[in-house]
XYZ file of C-alpha atoms in Angstrom:
760
model
C -40.462 -26.797 167.098
C -42.412 -29.975 166.560
C -42.335 -32.744 169.045
C -40.345 -34.752 166.609
C -37.861 -31.912 166.249
C -37.561 -31.433 169.852
C -36.835 -35.020 170.531
C -34.401 -35.181 167.653
C -32.021 -32.860 169.830
C -31.994 -35.356 172.641
C -30.343 -38.322 170.869
C -27.218 -39.195 168.997
C -26.268 -41.183 166.174
C -23.225 -43.346 166.091
C -21.210 -42.761 162.893
C -17.961 -43.298 161.349
C -15.863 -40.481 159.521
C -15.109 -41.460 155.779
C -11.399 -41.788 155.431
C -11.975 -40.274 151.711
C -13.373 -37.098 153.278
C -17.088 -37.842 152.563
C -19.874 -37.510 154.983
C -19.984 -39.695 157.889
C -21.819 -43.091 157.791
C -24.002 -44.614 160.709
C -22.045 -47.412 162.684
C -24.291 -50.402 162.783
C -23.894 -51.911 166.475
C -25.126 -55.202 167.355
C -27.423 -53.806 170.243
C -29.256 -51.348 167.844
C -31.385 -51.337 164.774
C -30.174 -49.823 161.960
C -30.881 -45.983 161.154
C -30.197 -43.946 158.244
C -29.505 -40.046 158.166
C -31.749 -39.475 155.444
C -34.694 -40.422 157.665
C -33.416 -38.555 160.806
C -32.051 -35.340 159.669
C -34.998 -33.353 158.203
C -36.112 -33.175 162.071
C -32.566 -32.318 163.217
C -29.905 -34.321 165.191
C -28.521 -33.837 168.551
C -25.309 -35.696 168.586
C -22.941 -37.414 166.326
C -21.247 -40.109 168.431
C -17.676 -40.777 167.947
C -17.014 -40.008 164.302
C -13.323 -40.282 164.733
C -13.177 -42.920 167.201
C -15.174 -45.890 165.376
C -12.649 -46.794 162.771
C -9.057 -45.471 161.840
C -9.324 -42.526 159.704
C -6.763 -39.933 158.710
C -7.534 -36.947 161.052
C -7.584 -34.216 158.411
C -10.001 -36.472 156.256
C -12.040 -37.312 159.370
C -12.227 -33.523 159.930
C -13.449 -33.000 156.376
C -16.094 -35.540 156.828
C -17.400 -34.248 160.032
C -17.611 -30.595 158.338
C -19.134 -31.994 155.412
C -21.862 -33.861 157.536
C -22.378 -30.761 159.778
C -23.304 -28.509 156.574
C -25.821 -31.649 155.576
C -27.369 -31.513 159.061
C -27.759 -27.739 159.078
C -29.193 -27.849 155.569
C -31.627 -30.486 156.168
C -33.355 -29.072 159.235
C -35.868 -26.010 159.680
C -33.840 -24.639 162.267
C -30.142 -25.237 160.928
C -28.915 -26.579 164.326
C -25.681 -28.438 164.044
C -24.950 -31.538 165.982
C -22.771 -31.795 168.907
C -19.930 -34.305 168.188
C -18.475 -36.391 171.099
C -15.609 -38.752 171.585
C -13.740 -40.595 174.191
C -10.818 -39.234 175.638
C -9.659 -41.165 178.598
C -6.040 -41.294 177.810
C -5.781 -39.020 175.080
C -8.138 -38.329 171.817
C -9.097 -41.716 171.063
C -8.476 -41.468 167.322
C -6.019 -42.678 165.029
C -2.561 -40.970 165.320
C -3.384 -39.114 168.344
C -1.084 -39.106 171.365
C -1.695 -42.119 173.668
C -1.085 -40.508 177.195
C -0.875 -42.495 180.337
C -4.275 -43.959 181.726
C -6.003 -42.200 184.661
C -4.798 -44.724 187.447
C -1.410 -42.981 186.106
C -2.757 -39.451 186.587
C -3.457 -40.408 190.259
C 0.127 -41.683 190.756
C 1.548 -38.477 189.927
C -0.092 -36.471 192.904
C 0.142 -33.607 190.531
C -3.150 -32.061 189.595
C -1.288 -29.196 187.836
C 0.385 -31.455 185.162
C -2.816 -33.231 184.643
C -4.612 -30.046 183.774
C -1.873 -29.165 181.319
C -2.243 -32.660 179.458
C -6.185 -32.295 179.581
C -6.080 -28.931 177.869
C -3.757 -30.321 175.308
C -6.142 -33.132 174.765
C -8.883 -30.606 174.271
C -7.290 -28.572 171.912
C -6.588 -31.351 169.574
C -10.203 -32.570 169.618
C -11.685 -28.937 169.267
C -9.285 -28.276 166.444
C -10.934 -31.144 164.409
C -14.462 -30.086 165.234
C -15.325 -32.265 168.225
C -17.309 -30.503 171.060
C -17.568 -33.266 174.056
C -15.318 -35.593 175.558
C -16.625 -38.697 177.514
C -14.057 -38.025 180.592
C -12.906 -38.077 183.399
C -13.962 -41.144 185.248
C -14.365 -40.247 188.917
C -15.365 -43.593 190.202
C -13.397 -44.468 193.374
C -12.043 -47.719 193.662
C -13.435 -50.062 196.109
C -12.634 -53.547 194.635
C -9.268 -53.786 192.627
C -10.865 -57.102 190.756
C -13.068 -54.730 188.861
C -11.875 -54.116 185.162
C -12.153 -50.612 184.895
C -9.715 -49.827 187.626
C -7.368 -48.629 185.023
C -9.602 -45.877 184.120
C -10.223 -44.430 187.724
C -7.631 -42.248 189.197
C -7.397 -44.323 192.707
C -8.959 -45.663 195.913
C -9.486 -42.132 197.676
C -11.950 -39.688 196.985
C -9.941 -36.541 197.664
C -7.094 -37.716 195.295
C -9.829 -38.548 192.615
C -11.559 -35.333 193.105
C -8.510 -32.997 193.018
C -6.823 -34.787 189.898
C -10.365 -35.250 188.272
C -11.198 -31.614 188.645
C -7.826 -30.686 187.213
C -8.498 -32.902 184.188
C -12.015 -31.032 183.652
C -10.511 -27.640 184.079
C -7.982 -28.271 181.538
C -10.249 -30.204 179.103
C -12.818 -27.167 179.088
C -9.995 -24.524 178.779
C -9.120 -26.552 175.593
C -12.785 -25.890 174.251
C -14.334 -29.277 175.009
C -17.319 -29.941 177.286
C -16.069 -32.609 179.969
C -18.319 -35.307 180.907
C -18.054 -36.709 184.503
C -18.733 -40.577 185.003
C -19.930 -42.812 185.889
C -22.735 -41.103 188.475
C -22.719 -42.575 190.854
C -21.268 -45.768 192.721
C -20.718 -47.653 189.583
C -17.146 -48.820 190.948
C -18.704 -50.359 194.033
C -20.468 -53.388 192.203
C -20.431 -56.589 194.092
C -17.351 -58.966 193.618
C -15.793 -56.341 191.439
C -17.851 -57.370 188.573
C -18.688 -55.152 185.704
C -22.197 -53.740 185.561
C -23.329 -55.632 188.661
C -25.494 -54.423 191.556
C -23.944 -51.909 193.862
C -24.308 -53.074 197.649
C -23.708 -49.868 199.121
C -25.493 -47.777 202.030
C -26.223 -43.898 201.787
C -23.432 -42.948 203.876
C -20.895 -44.676 201.781
C -22.261 -43.121 198.698
C -22.363 -39.529 200.408
C -18.588 -39.657 201.868
C -16.784 -41.939 199.337
C -18.465 -41.860 195.975
C -19.952 -38.457 195.584
C -17.196 -36.014 196.556
C -15.198 -36.381 193.550
C -18.191 -35.423 191.481
C -19.350 -32.636 193.927
C -15.832 -31.325 193.641
C -15.714 -31.353 189.952
C -19.178 -29.636 189.652
C -18.508 -27.062 192.056
C -14.872 -26.036 191.480
C -14.405 -27.533 187.695
C -17.434 -26.400 186.427
C -17.980 -29.513 184.582
C -20.775 -29.206 181.876
C -22.130 -32.581 181.421
C -22.512 -35.709 183.454
C -23.086 -39.486 182.409
C -25.342 -41.515 184.572
C -24.142 -45.008 185.835
C -25.326 -48.405 184.515
C -25.642 -49.662 187.961
C -28.397 -49.830 190.562
C -27.815 -48.825 194.011
C -29.941 -50.454 196.618
C -32.627 -51.280 193.864
C -32.787 -47.800 192.299
C -30.799 -47.441 188.802
C -28.956 -44.215 188.396
C -30.856 -43.502 185.256
C -34.221 -43.454 187.105
C -32.867 -41.838 190.168
C -34.411 -38.190 190.524
C -32.864 -37.520 193.974
C -29.431 -38.359 192.379
C -29.823 -36.581 188.972
C -31.944 -33.612 189.819
C -32.265 -33.440 193.564
C -28.582 -33.601 194.457
C -26.792 -32.718 191.157
C -29.058 -29.643 190.116
C -30.929 -28.531 192.976
C -28.142 -28.951 195.791
C -25.026 -28.609 193.747
C -26.442 -26.058 191.178
C -25.193 -28.129 187.892
C -26.818 -26.496 184.893
C -25.317 -28.804 182.311
C -26.578 -31.714 180.593
C -27.010 -35.300 181.649
C -26.055 -37.950 179.049
C -26.882 -41.592 179.148
C -24.327 -44.043 179.412
C -24.526 -46.090 176.080
C -27.638 -47.956 175.695
C -28.578 -47.169 179.463
C -31.996 -45.910 178.932
C -33.005 -49.140 177.072
C -31.524 -50.737 180.261
C -34.049 -49.847 182.312
C -36.345 -52.246 180.453
C -33.836 -54.949 179.469
C -31.648 -55.070 182.380
C -33.178 -53.392 185.377
C -36.781 -54.318 184.873
C -38.255 -51.154 186.178
C -39.987 -50.248 182.632
C -42.185 -52.438 180.784
C -41.726 -50.506 177.509
C -38.843 -48.396 176.057
C -41.364 -45.557 175.954
C -41.717 -45.937 179.705
C -37.922 -46.031 180.059
C -37.635 -42.978 177.972
C -40.107 -41.270 180.164
C -38.314 -42.685 183.376
C -35.095 -41.261 182.297
C -36.256 -37.850 181.447
C -38.105 -37.638 184.624
C -35.128 -38.503 186.601
C -32.958 -35.873 184.819
C -31.333 -37.401 181.938
C -31.267 -35.188 178.724
C -29.704 -37.157 175.969
C -29.696 -40.847 174.791
C -26.348 -42.104 173.717
C -24.935 -43.686 171.398
C -27.777 -43.674 169.084
C -31.435 -43.353 169.042
C -33.707 -46.132 170.627
C -35.889 -45.155 173.381
C -35.768 -41.623 172.533
C -37.091 -42.288 168.965
C -40.538 -43.801 168.022
C -41.164 -45.085 171.764
C -40.842 -41.572 173.256
C -42.867 -40.127 170.565
C -45.701 -42.535 170.926
C -45.584 -42.155 174.678
C -45.777 -38.620 174.731
C -48.607 -38.424 172.312
C -50.440 -41.061 174.122
C -50.145 -39.018 177.344
C -47.845 -41.537 179.295
C -44.922 -38.965 179.496
C -45.504 -35.121 179.648
C -43.955 -32.928 176.934
C -42.767 -30.761 179.856
C -39.866 -33.124 180.464
C -39.032 -32.935 176.712
C -38.993 -29.429 176.790
C -36.825 -29.248 180.057
C -34.227 -31.502 178.353
C -34.312 -29.580 175.144
C -33.659 -26.111 176.991
C -30.548 -27.831 178.498
C -29.286 -29.124 175.325
C -29.932 -26.125 173.228
C -28.272 -23.918 175.930
C -25.098 -26.129 175.600
C -25.157 -25.541 171.935
C -25.352 -22.056 172.530
C -22.343 -21.872 174.825
C -20.300 -23.733 172.167
C -21.125 -21.185 169.512
C -23.045 -23.595 167.491
C -26.288 -21.601 167.339
C -24.482 -18.409 166.316
C -25.439 -16.814 162.969
C -21.889 -16.687 161.636
C -21.091 -20.256 162.883
C -18.766 -22.134 160.451
C -18.346 -25.906 160.421
C -14.609 -25.566 159.238
C -12.624 -26.365 162.058
C -9.272 -24.856 163.217
C -7.153 -27.486 161.718
C -8.524 -27.219 158.300
C -8.992 -23.205 158.184
C -5.775 -22.689 156.037
C -5.964 -25.690 153.912
C -7.416 -26.310 150.451
C -10.624 -28.602 151.024
C -11.235 -29.272 147.417
C -8.768 -31.933 146.870
C -9.440 -34.730 149.778
C -6.624 -36.581 148.959
C -4.118 -33.844 149.498
C -5.230 -33.347 153.117
C -4.089 -36.705 153.914
C -1.045 -36.728 156.372
C -1.421 -32.906 156.758
C -2.574 -32.870 160.227
C -0.290 -34.230 163.042
C -2.148 -35.246 166.414
C 0.932 -36.709 167.897
C 3.431 -33.777 167.818
C 6.799 -33.379 169.821
C 5.079 -31.174 172.210
C 2.230 -33.846 173.013
C 4.758 -36.644 173.355
C 6.929 -34.582 175.809
C 3.902 -33.958 177.870
C 2.887 -37.411 177.771
C 6.679 -38.346 178.676
C 6.443 -36.038 181.863
C 3.201 -37.521 182.788
C 4.649 -41.071 182.532
C 7.914 -40.237 184.505
C 5.968 -38.836 187.186
C 3.630 -41.667 187.619
C 6.018 -44.635 188.041
C 6.019 -45.893 191.487
C 9.320 -47.606 192.981
C 7.751 -49.891 195.289
C 10.939 -51.570 196.598
C 14.623 -51.118 196.072
C 17.389 -52.924 197.908
C 20.129 -50.541 196.327
C 20.243 -52.464 192.856
C 18.296 -49.375 191.181
C 19.604 -46.959 189.751
C 21.446 -49.678 187.781
C 25.095 -48.898 187.047
C 26.676 -50.090 183.863
C 25.645 -54.022 183.386
C 27.375 -55.668 180.808
C 24.284 -57.986 179.984
C 20.553 -57.214 180.744
C 18.170 -59.889 180.641
C 14.597 -58.618 179.631
C 12.065 -61.442 180.341
C 8.180 -61.787 180.459
C 5.319 -61.261 178.628
C 5.509 -57.608 178.388
C 9.092 -57.483 177.364
C 8.346 -57.222 173.572
C 4.861 -56.324 173.351
C 4.438 -52.774 171.924
C 0.758 -52.150 173.371
C 1.720 -53.064 176.823
C 1.741 -49.425 177.812
C -1.829 -48.863 176.457
C -5.265 -48.932 178.388
C -8.549 -50.372 176.965
C -9.669 -46.930 175.594
C -6.415 -46.301 173.931
C -7.278 -46.181 170.225
C -4.763 -48.913 169.249
C -6.423 -51.172 171.463
C -9.966 -49.936 171.638
C -10.365 -50.023 167.904
C -7.147 -50.869 166.428
C -7.191 -54.322 167.428
C -10.100 -54.994 164.861
C -7.991 -53.703 162.118
C -5.183 -55.646 162.480
C -3.733 -54.422 159.094
C -3.631 -50.896 159.992
C -0.563 -49.513 161.718
C -0.776 -48.050 165.203
C -0.210 -44.368 163.805
C 2.012 -43.727 166.794
C 5.363 -45.111 168.047
C 5.221 -47.808 170.662
C 8.733 -48.916 171.402
C 8.798 -51.850 173.565
C 10.550 -52.159 177.061
C 13.558 -54.181 175.339
C 13.967 -51.724 172.794
C 13.747 -48.899 175.481
C 16.328 -50.547 177.663
C 18.582 -51.067 174.701
C 18.372 -47.327 173.823
C 18.977 -46.562 177.409
C 21.797 -48.800 177.985
C 23.900 -48.699 174.763
C 27.109 -50.406 175.996
C 24.888 -53.183 177.538
C 23.909 -56.399 175.579
C 20.291 -56.681 176.141
C 18.680 -60.203 175.561
C 15.054 -61.119 175.769
C 12.816 -64.240 176.325
C 9.084 -64.157 176.785
C 9.126 -66.948 179.197
C 5.243 -67.167 179.257
C 2.311 -65.297 177.605
C 0.147 -62.548 179.765
C -2.822 -65.297 180.473
C -1.616 -68.383 179.294
C -1.002 -71.751 181.169
C 1.888 -72.879 179.287
C 5.163 -73.130 181.147
C 7.248 -74.283 178.422
C 9.032 -71.142 177.922
C 10.338 -71.177 181.700
C 13.513 -72.893 181.065
C 14.846 -70.802 178.408
C 13.769 -67.728 180.333
C 15.700 -68.788 183.540
C 18.818 -70.101 181.447
C 18.955 -66.672 179.798
C 18.642 -64.906 183.245
C 21.665 -66.811 184.506
C 23.694 -65.233 182.066
C 22.821 -61.767 183.035
C 24.000 -59.059 185.355
C 20.288 -58.280 186.176
C 16.884 -59.517 185.008
C 14.256 -56.966 184.215
C 11.240 -59.006 184.275
C 8.138 -57.297 182.439
C 4.724 -58.389 183.928
C 1.332 -57.365 184.229
C -1.727 -57.068 181.825
C -3.053 -57.112 178.341
C -5.666 -54.377 178.061
C -8.819 -55.277 176.061
C -12.671 -55.198 176.203
C -15.211 -57.569 177.577
C -12.985 -60.551 178.105
C -10.342 -60.035 175.556
C -7.742 -58.725 177.931
C -6.871 -59.205 181.616
C -7.551 -55.430 182.434
C -10.303 -53.026 180.804
C -14.016 -52.835 180.606
C -15.521 -56.159 181.222
C -12.234 -57.819 182.019
C -12.689 -58.467 185.837
C -10.559 -60.596 187.798
C -11.559 -63.424 190.030
C -8.465 -62.735 192.474
C -5.750 -60.316 192.398
C -3.029 -63.184 191.457
C -0.917 -62.267 188.524
C -2.639 -63.403 185.444
C -1.811 -66.501 183.736
C 1.524 -68.464 185.235
C 3.279 -65.110 185.700
C 3.822 -65.464 189.630
C 5.250 -68.836 188.750
C 7.467 -67.249 186.330
C 8.625 -64.800 188.658
C 9.432 -67.308 191.417
C 11.450 -69.232 189.067
C 13.426 -66.160 188.104
C 13.930 -65.333 191.667
C 15.447 -68.811 192.162
C 18.203 -67.939 189.854
C 19.893 -65.673 192.218
C 20.337 -63.035 189.729
C 19.169 -59.569 190.821
C 15.560 -59.367 189.591
C 13.940 -56.054 189.037
C 10.231 -56.600 188.692
C 8.650 -54.005 186.117
C 4.716 -54.019 186.260
C 2.873 -52.866 183.138
C -0.754 -53.260 184.529
C -4.148 -51.733 184.871
C -4.687 -52.566 188.446
C -2.384 -53.591 191.385
C -1.488 -57.402 191.910
C -0.156 -59.479 194.774
C 3.535 -60.322 193.966
C 4.076 -63.288 196.280
C 7.610 -63.712 197.714
C 8.900 -61.032 195.257
C 7.516 -58.164 197.622
C 10.360 -59.116 199.998
C 12.772 -60.913 197.850
C 12.919 -58.786 194.467
C 15.949 -56.566 193.866
C 13.458 -53.864 193.024
C 9.922 -53.280 192.237
C 8.850 -50.588 189.705
C 4.894 -50.193 189.286
C 3.529 -48.624 186.369
C -0.193 -48.352 185.355
C -0.270 -48.399 181.291
C 1.891 -45.580 180.982
C 1.276 -44.701 177.483
C 3.294 -44.279 174.153
C 6.340 -42.772 176.082
C 5.971 -45.232 179.137
C 8.817 -47.663 178.222
C 11.263 -44.777 177.661
C 10.041 -43.483 181.020
C 10.717 -46.821 182.974
C 14.022 -47.155 181.205
C 14.992 -43.581 182.466
C 13.891 -44.521 186.090
C 16.140 -47.940 185.742
C 19.163 -46.085 184.773
C 18.638 -43.129 187.164
C 18.038 -40.278 184.435
C 14.670 -39.922 185.911
C 14.348 -39.667 189.493
C 11.148 -41.787 190.548
C 8.523 -39.696 192.264
C 5.162 -41.408 191.911
C 3.053 -42.803 194.661
C 0.505 -45.448 194.753
C -3.147 -44.321 194.378
C -4.315 -47.947 195.230
C -2.972 -50.074 197.697
C -0.714 -53.181 196.476
C -2.231 -56.292 198.272
C 0.033 -58.749 200.122
C -2.111 -61.494 199.071
C -4.498 -62.459 196.153
C -7.459 -62.941 197.963
C -8.174 -60.204 200.446
C -10.611 -58.464 198.356
C -12.600 -56.038 198.494
C -10.023 -54.090 200.737
C -8.774 -50.669 200.340
C -6.840 -48.446 202.865
C -9.985 -46.437 203.354
C -11.260 -48.954 205.778
C -12.770 -48.768 209.302
C -11.031 -50.758 212.182
C -13.077 -53.786 211.564
C -11.742 -53.949 208.206
C -7.925 -54.415 209.314
C -6.246 -57.476 210.333
C -7.475 -58.968 213.681
C -7.367 -62.209 215.636
C -10.769 -63.064 214.876
C -10.289 -63.904 211.097
C -7.888 -65.765 209.162
C -7.580 -63.455 206.244
C -4.912 -60.593 206.888
C -5.947 -57.615 204.423
C -2.838 -55.538 205.314
C -1.309 -54.533 201.971
C 2.198 -55.193 200.887
C 2.347 -51.392 199.904
C 0.036 -49.146 201.068
C -1.951 -46.056 199.514
C 0.418 -43.327 198.853
C 3.747 -45.253 199.310
C 6.622 -44.575 196.686
C 10.386 -44.789 196.898
C 12.879 -42.233 195.682
C 16.565 -42.333 195.130
C 17.318 -40.134 198.005
C 16.207 -39.695 201.632
C 14.173 -37.195 203.524
C 13.860 -35.945 207.161
C 10.544 -34.455 208.378
C 11.118 -32.369 211.324
C 10.019 -29.208 213.365
C 6.261 -29.801 213.746
C 4.555 -26.585 215.152
C 1.005 -26.077 215.643
C -0.428 -22.716 216.446
C -3.097 -24.089 218.741
C -4.189 -27.501 219.749
C -7.814 -26.512 220.157
C -10.201 -25.340 217.396
C -13.688 -24.550 217.027
C -15.994 -26.788 214.808
C -16.240 -23.921 212.474
C -12.484 -22.889 212.896
C -9.186 -24.001 211.469
C -5.950 -25.843 212.474
C -2.758 -24.091 211.586
C 0.481 -26.264 211.506
C 4.156 -26.034 209.868
C 6.800 -28.727 209.359
C 10.188 -29.070 207.471
C 11.159 -31.452 204.738
C 14.793 -31.890 203.882
C 16.456 -33.911 201.446
C 19.300 -35.700 203.205
C 20.627 -37.703 200.301
C 22.998 -36.869 197.672
C 20.669 -36.827 194.524
C 17.668 -34.560 193.732
C 14.223 -36.025 194.729
C 10.691 -35.444 195.021
C 8.939 -36.184 198.180
C 5.169 -35.799 198.437
C 3.727 -34.637 201.750
C 0.376 -36.370 202.406
C -2.049 -35.075 205.200
C -4.424 -37.885 206.948
C -7.161 -37.403 209.313
C -7.904 -40.015 212.018
C -10.934 -39.293 213.930
C -10.783 -41.871 217.117
C -14.475 -41.199 218.483
C -17.517 -40.442 216.375
C -20.947 -40.919 216.386
C -20.711 -43.141 213.332
C -18.009 -45.492 212.354
C -15.125 -43.673 210.523
C -12.298 -44.942 208.426
C -9.151 -45.353 210.333
C -7.681 -42.399 208.437
C -8.415 -40.559 205.108
C -6.363 -38.212 202.947
C -7.117 -34.801 203.309
C -4.476 -32.882 201.538
C -1.087 -33.395 199.779
C 1.964 -31.288 198.240
C 4.564 -32.431 196.064
C 7.923 -31.047 197.280
C 11.019 -30.884 194.641
C 14.051 -30.655 196.648
C 17.739 -30.547 195.512
C 20.534 -32.571 197.742
C 20.522 -30.712 201.119
C 17.634 -28.402 200.494
C 14.784 -28.218 202.699
C 11.355 -26.726 202.486
C 9.209 -25.292 205.186
C 5.681 -26.131 204.598
C 2.664 -24.484 206.199
C -0.668 -25.993 206.223
C -4.229 -24.473 207.207
C -6.641 -26.984 207.734
C -10.297 -26.168 208.203
C -12.362 -28.168 210.415
C -14.689 -28.685 207.556
C -12.395 -31.356 206.349
C -13.257 -33.320 209.740
C -17.151 -33.601 208.370
C -18.741 -36.851 207.700
C -22.371 -37.994 207.188
C -24.180 -38.283 210.490
C -26.855 -40.686 211.472
C -29.529 -38.576 210.069
C -27.922 -38.357 206.805
C -26.719 -34.788 207.105
C -23.028 -33.678 207.082
C -21.593 -32.681 210.393
C -18.280 -31.651 212.519
C -18.246 -33.024 215.800
C -16.443 -31.783 218.854
C -13.741 -34.022 220.138
C -10.346 -34.998 219.521
C -8.912 -35.491 215.812
C -5.573 -36.715 214.860
C -3.444 -35.276 211.923
C -0.869 -37.439 210.413
C 1.729 -36.414 208.088
C 3.988 -38.360 206.117
C 5.154 -39.739 202.741
C 2.376 -42.322 202.707
C -0.709 -43.651 204.616
C 1.435 -46.339 205.986
C 4.300 -44.346 207.268
C 3.285 -41.378 209.382
C 6.215 -39.288 210.178
C 4.651 -36.160 212.422
C 1.313 -36.520 214.278
C -0.529 -33.930 215.985
C -3.811 -34.368 218.180
C -5.994 -31.222 218.242
C -9.465 -30.961 220.052
C -12.262 -29.425 218.358
C -14.547 -27.533 220.607
C -18.159 -26.038 220.526
C -21.415 -27.669 219.294
C -22.080 -30.130 216.456
C -22.203 -28.185 213.334
C -23.975 -28.851 210.229
C -22.374 -28.344 206.867
C -23.830 -28.159 203.303
C -22.515 -28.344 199.882
C -20.628 -24.813 200.332
C -18.232 -26.228 202.789
C -14.479 -25.881 202.474
C -12.976 -28.810 200.573
C -9.334 -28.376 200.826
C -6.262 -27.621 203.133
C -4.185 -24.881 202.091
C -0.488 -25.699 201.664
C 2.288 -23.391 201.317
C 5.930 -24.278 200.876
C 8.800 -21.919 200.829
C 12.487 -22.275 201.794
C 13.550 -23.266 205.247
C 15.194 -20.613 207.235
C 17.266 -21.697 210.127
C 16.844 -19.563 213.380
């Protein structure tokens, strides 16, 4: 291959599929110079960027447009190499008419990796069926500051929860035939003050013990085939230029063999934002040398600047060859280099492709089966924070549904859902999926009730003129359901989403004042949050009749909420992020050291209103009969314990058994506690489960003073309970023997098994 042909495999072109079934056309982004396929294709092309996710397109015609373009790409180049097509899939396949699943923060709230794997596999199959090869998900960033706009894209504030749920997503997506892309590697969510694309002030130990474990798990156990570098710099080194991270750790230590792709425009940012490269050619060489293989979304630094830098001897062609081998190996794994490769995707295999307009409407990406799965995820993700007995509602004669999200169809969608991410730019195009409002869902759930509504205020406005009408309506009702939270958007066009960071964790706009006014009516108020991050709720945390927390629960979300309110659905979600007591105690997560907790020497109390892992049910559970095989274990051994959880209420319910480790004395400061395992237990009334847990002492490891991972002898405390704030059973064990050094082959999980309880 010539140098031009080699480099052509290392970049993408941002395109949009034709809604008439013709070939894709380059998408002109404001940050890039125009490109034409005519000028590029004789040398080949590495990737096609978001052919389905750039503008609304009928799925069947989009698939036809893509296959026609692939035929052109193959015919134009000497080697006949197809392009790899990638799309976003943070909350489902981000294309018109595809199922909008709950956002990743909701996945974390399920504490159910098996369910998320099923969802991801369905997403993957839908994407592969129309000719897509790679998905830009999951986000494995661990929340460090909930003011950050992209909290909705994460799975929570604990690395073990993020790692287990994220790895399940990777396994499912790749089982569906799609290359999963881990992002953002690494430290993106630790930006100062929760600002998007801001510098990261984080030490090596926090990076190793908090930010990196989810990526390590997804590589080692999930077999992830692609990684996307973060935009940010950590201690002055941008991720895209960090050879120790992208090569030394990712490849040489963890054994990753896939491709590293650039976050959009990230290679050029080495010059324009970070100032570590004087030219685009230098930026390209720096990124390639660090271990980045593919420039996305479209050609810039990897075009003429890289060609000139190699020709001038400034960049070694060997780093181009190294990236090329990885890209071609991935295309070979996908079957794109097979002699009998056919661009016709499975969704079009049995259809007549000679009449494009006959294909319109023939392909369904929002099937009944997909909606049922979206509903299951939504139902399991709903977290009941507070309940004074008002829920489940009986048979109210009149329900007042108040608040800015009461009648907003897109209130259930995150910023990467297609109707928000792209659809907002095409207001005349229908959403392509059903999005019942909360008022509509409650009317369907309570057909005998009169359901009345008033917005009271907008999501982020300052106008309080609607308060009087809303409170007057509330006084006529048996119960008030107040729908508060966020409006997803991008770069300041919403209150949650990429580039929509918050100055504090107060509810946006005047929503807190509206909520307080409703509480003053004396009518029972059920607070329902449709949000992308946790918010402080003021007096409602202790005065509301009930609080129901959801995190953009997807197209089936309002029906799931209505089901929880009626009792048709038993709430089983748990908080993947703490809910703050006050709006200003940030950054703060449950994963903090003792100095990060409340003290007499600070006037700021960061104690949350509702802690990580919290979630109520409509029944009660008793934890008992803790047994520990031995109270001493070697630093290379394991601790074995067993306990019983019994449903002591009259309704079926789900308890989430959570295991936390507390290390009271260590050679470096440790968090007060951290999650090391969990298990969902579905129990009928009166039913009990006997749970046994094998805890390898590897899980007590942390990064020591010399940067190595160690297990130290001494006491450790294992806490079992339904949340980080409610330990029910505790055991103190002593680890014996020498300090033990661990590497990346260490054990990552406690082994939970649950069976029926058998009384003596």
